[in-house]
Amino acid sequence: MNVFGVDIGGSGIKGAPVDLDRGELVEPRHKVLTPHPAAPEPVADCVAEVVRHFGWSGPVGVTFPGVVTGSVIRTAANVDKNWIDVDAAELLHERLGVPVTVLNDADAAGVAEMTFGAGKGRKGTVMLLTLGTGIGSALFVDGRLVPNTELGHLELHGHEAEKRASTKVKEDEGLSWEHWARRVQKYLAHLEMLFSPELFILGGGVSRKADKFIPLLHHIRAEIVPAQLRNNAGIVGAAMTAAARHD
């Protein structure tokens, strides 16, 4: 069964049809740059461009970088604040003319990783973190998602965690892998103190370079592994959620 997934990020909006039996993209994903400002209407136009690139006409799952309750956006840290209180599924349905499901971006990535990737078969407390423009989080207890945790906004040493340890901060400040890894380690230690997970899964685009920073993370009791679906996890999880809602 194939369903379409779209991942809205702070820098890019990407999507593709997904084979839900294998958890893999059917075709190479299509990506467009996130508009600035990333207001509802311009972003909806970009989502429509990605979907129409494939001539898709079935249900679509879409991730959003913020808290989503039902299909209403409640926070918008890395996109335009005009998203707050918008029914994103309704907006995108009007634009696409197909059923649309919307969920938090890290939750989508986590659902995919727990089904097809690094978290498959894992019980206990598992935490996925997406390191990118910001830091997204997905928390699972015995395989069940605790939605909308948004733990990238925790305060860490007087700063919002994602303002110190995201991939964007590494790039903007020109940090070495060693310097950045020390910041990530402090963040993981804080999360470990609060939640005591057995496993951290580190995702986002930087997971492609996991060998450059995961070996530098020390003094964390939990196992630390890279996301196996890499930066496609959000697309896969969005498609999975859309399929479950419109089955």
PDB file of C-alpha atoms in Angstrom, residues 29-245:
ATOM      1  CA  ARG A  29      11.602  12.674  -2.651  1.00  0.00           C
ATOM      2  CA  HIS A  30      10.854  16.102  -4.117  1.00  0.00           C
ATOM      3  CA  LYS A  31      11.988  19.099  -2.065  1.00  0.00           C
ATOM      4  CA  VAL A  32      11.306  22.833  -2.244  1.00  0.00           C
ATOM      5  CA  LEU A  33      12.682  25.582  -0.023  1.00  0.00           C
ATOM      6  CA  THR A  34      10.514  26.688   2.887  1.00  0.00           C
ATOM      7  CA  PRO A  35       9.209  30.198   2.098  1.00  0.00           C
ATOM      8  CA  HIS A  36      10.169  33.116   4.307  1.00  0.00           C
ATOM      9  CA  PRO A  37       8.154  34.127   6.114  1.00  0.00           C
ATOM     10  CA  ALA A  38       6.802  30.591   6.497  1.00  0.00           C
ATOM     11  CA  ALA A  39       3.187  31.740   6.773  1.00  0.00           C
ATOM     12  CA  PRO A  40       0.233  29.366   6.263  1.00  0.00           C
ATOM     13  CA  GLU A  41      -0.709  30.264   2.684  1.00  0.00           C
ATOM     14  CA  PRO A  42       2.819  30.218   1.168  1.00  0.00           C
ATOM     15  CA  VAL A  43       3.634  26.960   2.974  1.00  0.00           C
ATOM     16  CA  ALA A  44       0.369  25.418   1.754  1.00  0.00           C
ATOM     17  CA  ASP A  45       1.370  26.412  -1.788  1.00  0.00           C
ATOM     18  CA  CYS A  46       4.698  24.612  -1.353  1.00  0.00           C
ATOM     19  CA  VAL A  47       3.033  21.481   0.027  1.00  0.00           C
ATOM     20  CA  ALA A  48       0.707  21.490  -2.990  1.00  0.00           C
ATOM     21  CA  GLU A  49       3.712  21.850  -5.311  1.00  0.00           C
ATOM     22  CA  VAL A  50       5.408  18.823  -3.729  1.00  0.00           C
ATOM     23  CA  VAL A  51       2.278  16.666  -3.908  1.00  0.00           C
ATOM     24  CA  ARG A  52       1.401  17.665  -7.466  1.00  0.00           C
ATOM     25  CA  HIS A  53       4.949  16.938  -8.609  1.00  0.00           C
ATOM     26  CA  PHE A  54       3.960  13.268  -8.313  1.00  0.00           C
ATOM     27  CA  GLY A  55       0.409  13.652  -9.620  1.00  0.00           C
ATOM     28  CA  TRP A  56      -0.851  12.247  -6.318  1.00  0.00           C
ATOM     29  CA  SER A  57      -4.601  12.111  -5.649  1.00  0.00           C
ATOM     30  CA  GLY A  58      -4.997  10.019  -2.477  1.00  0.00           C
ATOM     31  CA  PRO A  59      -4.688  10.734   1.266  1.00  0.00           C
ATOM     32  CA  VAL A  60      -1.691  12.804   2.385  1.00  0.00           C
ATOM     33  CA  GLY A  61       0.077  12.920   5.746  1.00  0.00           C
ATOM     34  CA  VAL A  62       1.880  16.141   6.658  1.00  0.00           C
ATOM     35  CA  THR A  63       4.288  16.917   9.496  1.00  0.00           C
ATOM     36  CA  PHE A  64       4.474  20.300  11.221  1.00  0.00           C
ATOM     37  CA  PRO A  65       7.316  21.681  13.383  1.00  0.00           C
ATOM     38  CA  GLY A  66       5.195  22.472  16.430  1.00  0.00           C
ATOM     39  CA  VAL A  67       2.462  21.214  18.727  1.00  0.00           C
ATOM     40  CA  VAL A  68      -0.542  19.837  16.832  1.00  0.00           C
ATOM     41  CA  THR A  69      -3.747  18.946  18.704  1.00  0.00           C
ATOM     42  CA  GLY A  70      -6.305  17.284  16.467  1.00  0.00           C
ATOM     43  CA  SER A  71      -5.239  19.147  13.361  1.00  0.00           C
ATOM     44  CA  VAL A  72      -4.938  22.600  14.935  1.00  0.00           C
ATOM     45  CA  ILE A  73      -1.501  24.207  15.278  1.00  0.00           C
ATOM     46  CA  ARG A  74      -0.748  25.347  18.836  1.00  0.00           C
ATOM     47  CA  THR A  75       2.913  26.444  18.627  1.00  0.00           C
ATOM     48  CA  ALA A  76       5.162  27.608  15.783  1.00  0.00           C
ATOM     49  CA  ALA A  77       8.718  28.125  17.012  1.00  0.00           C
ATOM     50  CA  ASN A  78      10.555  27.912  13.684  1.00  0.00           C
ATOM     51  CA  VAL A  79       7.820  29.046  11.280  1.00  0.00           C
ATOM     52  CA  ASP A  80       5.519  32.065  11.106  1.00  0.00           C
ATOM     53  CA  LYS A  81       3.418  32.690  14.231  1.00  0.00           C
ATOM     54  CA  ASN A  82       0.313  33.143  12.062  1.00  0.00           C
ATOM     55  CA  TRP A  83       0.100  29.332  12.027  1.00  0.00           C
ATOM     56  CA  ILE A  84      -1.085  29.323  15.648  1.00  0.00           C
ATOM     57  CA  ASP A  85      -4.767  28.272  15.918  1.00  0.00           C
ATOM     58  CA  VAL A  86      -4.933  27.385  12.201  1.00  0.00           C
ATOM     59  CA  ASP A  87      -6.631  24.087  11.337  1.00  0.00           C
ATOM     60  CA  ALA A  88      -3.789  22.873   9.126  1.00  0.00           C
ATOM     61  CA  ALA A  89      -5.600  19.801   7.829  1.00  0.00           C
ATOM     62  CA  GLU A  90      -8.548  21.935   6.708  1.00  0.00           C
ATOM     63  CA  LEU A  91      -6.268  24.485   5.020  1.00  0.00           C
ATOM     64  CA  LEU A  92      -4.339  21.792   3.147  1.00  0.00           C
ATOM     65  CA  HIS A  93      -7.481  19.848   2.263  1.00  0.00           C
ATOM     66  CA  GLU A  94      -8.872  22.972   0.616  1.00  0.00           C
ATOM     67  CA  ARG A  95      -5.618  23.372  -1.330  1.00  0.00           C
ATOM     68  CA  LEU A  96      -5.143  19.708  -2.314  1.00  0.00           C
ATOM     69  CA  GLY A  97      -8.718  18.384  -2.515  1.00  0.00           C
ATOM     70  CA  VAL A  98      -7.752  15.150  -0.739  1.00  0.00           C
ATOM     71  CA  PRO A  99      -7.933  13.926   2.891  1.00  0.00           C
ATOM     72  CA  VAL A 100      -5.039  15.385   4.921  1.00  0.00           C
ATOM     73  CA  THR A 101      -3.665  14.318   8.304  1.00  0.00           C
ATOM     74  CA  VAL A 102      -1.297  16.621  10.223  1.00  0.00           C
ATOM     75  CA  LEU A 103       0.961  15.751  13.154  1.00  0.00           C
ATOM     76  CA  ASN A 104       4.076  16.963  14.939  1.00  0.00           C
ATOM     77  CA  ASP A 105       7.196  16.431  12.829  1.00  0.00           C
ATOM     78  CA  ALA A 106       9.290  14.621  15.426  1.00  0.00           C
ATOM     79  CA  ASP A 107       6.337  12.435  16.415  1.00  0.00           C
ATOM     80  CA  ALA A 108       6.066  11.368  12.767  1.00  0.00           C
ATOM     81  CA  ALA A 109       9.769  10.556  12.600  1.00  0.00           C
ATOM     82  CA  GLY A 110       9.495   8.609  15.832  1.00  0.00           C
ATOM     83  CA  VAL A 111       6.536   6.546  14.623  1.00  0.00           C
ATOM     84  CA  ALA A 112       8.551   5.556  11.547  1.00  0.00           C
ATOM     85  CA  GLU A 113      11.704   4.704  13.507  1.00  0.00           C
ATOM     86  CA  MET A 114       9.770   2.636  16.046  1.00  0.00           C
ATOM     87  CA  THR A 115       8.120   0.633  13.261  1.00  0.00           C
ATOM     88  CA  PHE A 116      10.836   0.281  10.631  1.00  0.00           C
ATOM     89  CA  GLY A 117      14.035   1.683  12.107  1.00  0.00           C
ATOM     90  CA  ALA A 118      16.249   1.885  15.157  1.00  0.00           C
ATOM     91  CA  GLY A 119      13.388   1.550  17.648  1.00  0.00           C
ATOM     92  CA  LYS A 120      11.749  -1.512  16.093  1.00  0.00           C
ATOM     93  CA  GLY A 121      10.835  -4.022  18.797  1.00  0.00           C
ATOM     94  CA  ARG A 122      12.179  -1.854  21.620  1.00  0.00           C
ATOM     95  CA  LYS A 123      10.172  -1.651  24.847  1.00  0.00           C
ATOM     96  CA  GLY A 124      10.655   0.615  27.825  1.00  0.00           C
ATOM     97  CA  THR A 125      11.250   4.354  27.377  1.00  0.00           C
ATOM     98  CA  VAL A 126      12.661   5.416  24.020  1.00  0.00           C
ATOM     99  CA  MET A 127      13.348   9.002  22.962  1.00  0.00           C
ATOM    100  CA  LEU A 128      13.926  10.137  19.398  1.00  0.00           C
ATOM    101  CA  LEU A 129      15.489  13.551  18.812  1.00  0.00           C
ATOM    102  CA  THR A 130      15.589  15.292  15.434  1.00  0.00           C
ATOM    103  CA  LEU A 131      18.569  17.627  15.217  1.00  0.00           C
ATOM    104  CA  GLY A 132      18.022  20.239  12.509  1.00  0.00           C
ATOM    105  CA  THR A 133      16.808  23.836  12.318  1.00  0.00           C
ATOM    106  CA  GLY A 134      15.557  23.235  15.854  1.00  0.00           C
ATOM    107  CA  ILE A 135      15.382  20.109  18.019  1.00  0.00           C
ATOM    108  CA  GLY A 136      12.285  17.933  17.852  1.00  0.00           C
ATOM    109  CA  SER A 137      11.474  15.102  20.249  1.00  0.00           C
ATOM    110  CA  ALA A 138       9.305  12.009  20.278  1.00  0.00           C
ATOM    111  CA  LEU A 139       8.813  10.006  23.466  1.00  0.00           C
ATOM    112  CA  PHE A 140       7.644   6.382  23.502  1.00  0.00           C
ATOM    113  CA  VAL A 141       6.758   4.177  26.456  1.00  0.00           C
ATOM    114  CA  ASP A 142       6.532   0.485  25.518  1.00  0.00           C
ATOM    115  CA  GLY A 143       6.015   1.506  21.905  1.00  0.00           C
ATOM    116  CA  ARG A 144       3.219   4.002  22.598  1.00  0.00           C
ATOM    117  CA  LEU A 145       3.740   7.638  21.624  1.00  0.00           C
ATOM    118  CA  VAL A 146       3.409  10.471  24.148  1.00  0.00           C
ATOM    119  CA  PRO A 147       2.588  13.210  21.600  1.00  0.00           C
ATOM    120  CA  ASN A 148       3.840  16.792  21.284  1.00  0.00           C
ATOM    121  CA  THR A 149       6.642  16.683  23.840  1.00  0.00           C
ATOM    122  CA  GLU A 150       8.665  19.434  22.050  1.00  0.00           C
ATOM    123  CA  LEU A 151      11.626  18.941  24.396  1.00  0.00           C
ATOM    124  CA  GLY A 152      13.907  21.071  22.262  1.00  0.00           C
ATOM    125  CA  HIS A 153      12.409  24.037  24.109  1.00  0.00           C
ATOM    126  CA  LEU A 154      13.582  22.907  27.547  1.00  0.00           C
ATOM    127  CA  GLU A 155      15.804  25.413  29.320  1.00  0.00           C
ATOM    128  CA  LEU A 156      19.413  24.246  29.509  1.00  0.00           C
ATOM    129  CA  HIS A 157      21.945  26.331  31.441  1.00  0.00           C
ATOM    130  CA  GLY A 158      19.867  29.479  30.949  1.00  0.00           C
ATOM    131  CA  HIS A 159      19.221  28.918  27.226  1.00  0.00           C
ATOM    132  CA  GLU A 160      16.555  27.178  25.186  1.00  0.00           C
ATOM    133  CA  ALA A 161      18.135  23.821  24.322  1.00  0.00           C
ATOM    134  CA  GLU A 162      17.644  24.096  20.554  1.00  0.00           C
ATOM    135  CA  LYS A 163      19.329  27.526  20.609  1.00  0.00           C
ATOM    136  CA  ARG A 164      22.479  25.778  21.885  1.00  0.00           C
ATOM    137  CA  ALA A 165      22.538  22.293  20.406  1.00  0.00           C
ATOM    138  CA  SER A 166      20.663  22.199  17.093  1.00  0.00           C
ATOM    139  CA  THR A 167      22.441  21.487  13.817  1.00  0.00           C
ATOM    140  CA  LYS A 168      21.626  25.030  12.686  1.00  0.00           C
ATOM    141  CA  VAL A 169      23.483  26.434  15.699  1.00  0.00           C
ATOM    142  CA  LYS A 170      26.484  24.253  14.850  1.00  0.00           C
ATOM    143  CA  GLU A 171      26.514  25.673  11.326  1.00  0.00           C
ATOM    144  CA  ASP A 172      25.742  29.282  12.281  1.00  0.00           C
ATOM    145  CA  GLU A 173      28.460  29.397  14.957  1.00  0.00           C
ATOM    146  CA  GLY A 174      30.983  27.313  12.992  1.00  0.00           C
ATOM    147  CA  LEU A 175      31.338  24.821  15.842  1.00  0.00           C
ATOM    148  CA  SER A 176      33.667  21.842  15.537  1.00  0.00           C
ATOM    149  CA  TRP A 177      32.168  18.376  15.924  1.00  0.00           C
ATOM    150  CA  GLU A 178      33.866  18.134  19.331  1.00  0.00           C
ATOM    151  CA  HIS A 179      32.480  21.448  20.586  1.00  0.00           C
ATOM    152  CA  TRP A 180      28.995  20.725  19.301  1.00  0.00           C
ATOM    153  CA  ALA A 181      29.037  17.178  20.714  1.00  0.00           C
ATOM    154  CA  ARG A 182      29.748  18.583  24.192  1.00  0.00           C
ATOM    155  CA  ARG A 183      26.583  20.686  23.914  1.00  0.00           C
ATOM    156  CA  VAL A 184      24.539  17.731  22.687  1.00  0.00           C
ATOM    157  CA  GLN A 185      25.933  15.621  25.525  1.00  0.00           C
ATOM    158  CA  LYS A 186      24.815  18.182  28.132  1.00  0.00           C
ATOM    159  CA  TYR A 187      21.365  18.186  26.566  1.00  0.00           C
ATOM    160  CA  LEU A 188      21.131  14.377  26.581  1.00  0.00           C
ATOM    161  CA  ALA A 189      22.266  14.314  30.224  1.00  0.00           C
ATOM    162  CA  HIS A 190      19.462  16.744  31.116  1.00  0.00           C
ATOM    163  CA  LEU A 191      16.878  14.599  29.295  1.00  0.00           C
ATOM    164  CA  GLU A 192      18.254  11.475  30.946  1.00  0.00           C
ATOM    165  CA  MET A 193      17.878  13.066  34.364  1.00  0.00           C
ATOM    166  CA  LEU A 194      14.226  13.887  33.600  1.00  0.00           C
ATOM    167  CA  PHE A 195      13.052  10.766  31.725  1.00  0.00           C
ATOM    168  CA  SER A 196      15.606   7.944  32.207  1.00  0.00           C
ATOM    169  CA  PRO A 197      15.215   6.516  28.685  1.00  0.00           C
ATOM    170  CA  GLU A 198      16.853   3.231  27.768  1.00  0.00           C
ATOM    171  CA  LEU A 199      17.489   4.415  24.213  1.00  0.00           C
ATOM    172  CA  PHE A 200      18.167   7.713  22.440  1.00  0.00           C
ATOM    173  CA  ILE A 201      17.652   7.721  18.667  1.00  0.00           C
ATOM    174  CA  LEU A 202      19.306  10.720  17.022  1.00  0.00           C
ATOM    175  CA  GLY A 203      17.723  11.767  13.732  1.00  0.00           C
ATOM    176  CA  GLY A 204      17.526  14.680  11.333  1.00  0.00           C
ATOM    177  CA  GLY A 205      19.864  15.333   8.432  1.00  0.00           C
ATOM    178  CA  VAL A 206      22.928  15.184  10.668  1.00  0.00           C
ATOM    179  CA  SER A 207      22.245  11.477  11.321  1.00  0.00           C
ATOM    180  CA  ARG A 208      24.034  10.860   7.994  1.00  0.00           C
ATOM    181  CA  LYS A 209      27.220  11.901   9.812  1.00  0.00           C
ATOM    182  CA  ALA A 210      26.557  10.007  13.039  1.00  0.00           C
ATOM    183  CA  ASP A 211      30.091   8.599  13.044  1.00  0.00           C
ATOM    184  CA  LYS A 212      31.451  12.137  13.488  1.00  0.00           C
ATOM    185  CA  PHE A 213      29.652  12.939  16.736  1.00  0.00           C
ATOM    186  CA  ILE A 214      27.982   9.926  18.426  1.00  0.00           C
ATOM    187  CA  PRO A 215      31.389   8.454  19.429  1.00  0.00           C
ATOM    188  CA  LEU A 216      32.121  11.804  21.126  1.00  0.00           C
ATOM    189  CA  LEU A 217      29.068  11.535  23.436  1.00  0.00           C
ATOM    190  CA  HIS A 218      30.135  10.243  26.843  1.00  0.00           C
ATOM    191  CA  HIS A 219      28.710   9.727  30.348  1.00  0.00           C
ATOM    192  CA  ILE A 220      25.212   8.906  29.088  1.00  0.00           C
ATOM    193  CA  ARG A 221      23.765   5.666  30.477  1.00  0.00           C
ATOM    194  CA  ALA A 222      21.211   5.167  27.717  1.00  0.00           C
ATOM    195  CA  GLU A 223      22.181   3.553  24.437  1.00  0.00           C
ATOM    196  CA  ILE A 224      22.640   6.162  21.682  1.00  0.00           C
ATOM    197  CA  VAL A 225      22.066   5.202  18.043  1.00  0.00           C
ATOM    198  CA  PRO A 226      21.469   7.082  14.779  1.00  0.00           C
ATOM    199  CA  ALA A 227      18.068   7.025  13.122  1.00  0.00           C
ATOM    200  CA  GLN A 228      18.016   4.367  10.418  1.00  0.00           C
ATOM    201  CA  LEU A 229      15.510   6.130   8.167  1.00  0.00           C
ATOM    202  CA  ARG A 230      17.662   9.264   8.379  1.00  0.00           C
ATOM    203  CA  ASN A 231      15.934  12.357   7.059  1.00  0.00           C
ATOM    204  CA  ASN A 232      13.132  10.353   5.409  1.00  0.00           C
ATOM    205  CA  ALA A 233      11.639   9.333   8.759  1.00  0.00           C
ATOM    206  CA  GLY A 234       9.196  12.248   8.914  1.00  0.00           C
ATOM    207  CA  ILE A 235       7.858  11.515   5.429  1.00  0.00           C
ATOM    208  CA  VAL A 236       7.375   7.831   6.269  1.00  0.00           C
ATOM    209  CA  GLY A 237       5.715   8.552   9.624  1.00  0.00           C
ATOM    210  CA  ALA A 238       3.381  11.119   8.085  1.00  0.00           C
ATOM    211  CA  ALA A 239       2.259   8.598   5.465  1.00  0.00           C
ATOM    212  CA  MET A 240       1.784   5.923   8.150  1.00  0.00           C
ATOM    213  CA  THR A 241      -0.403   8.236  10.228  1.00  0.00           C
ATOM    214  CA  ALA A 242      -2.488   9.271   7.227  1.00  0.00           C
ATOM    215  CA  ALA A 243      -3.074   5.625   6.364  1.00  0.00           C
ATOM    216  CA  ALA A 244      -4.161   4.840   9.936  1.00  0.00           C
ATOM    217  CA  ARG A 245      -6.583   7.805  10.036  1.00  0.00           C
TER     218      ARG A 245
END
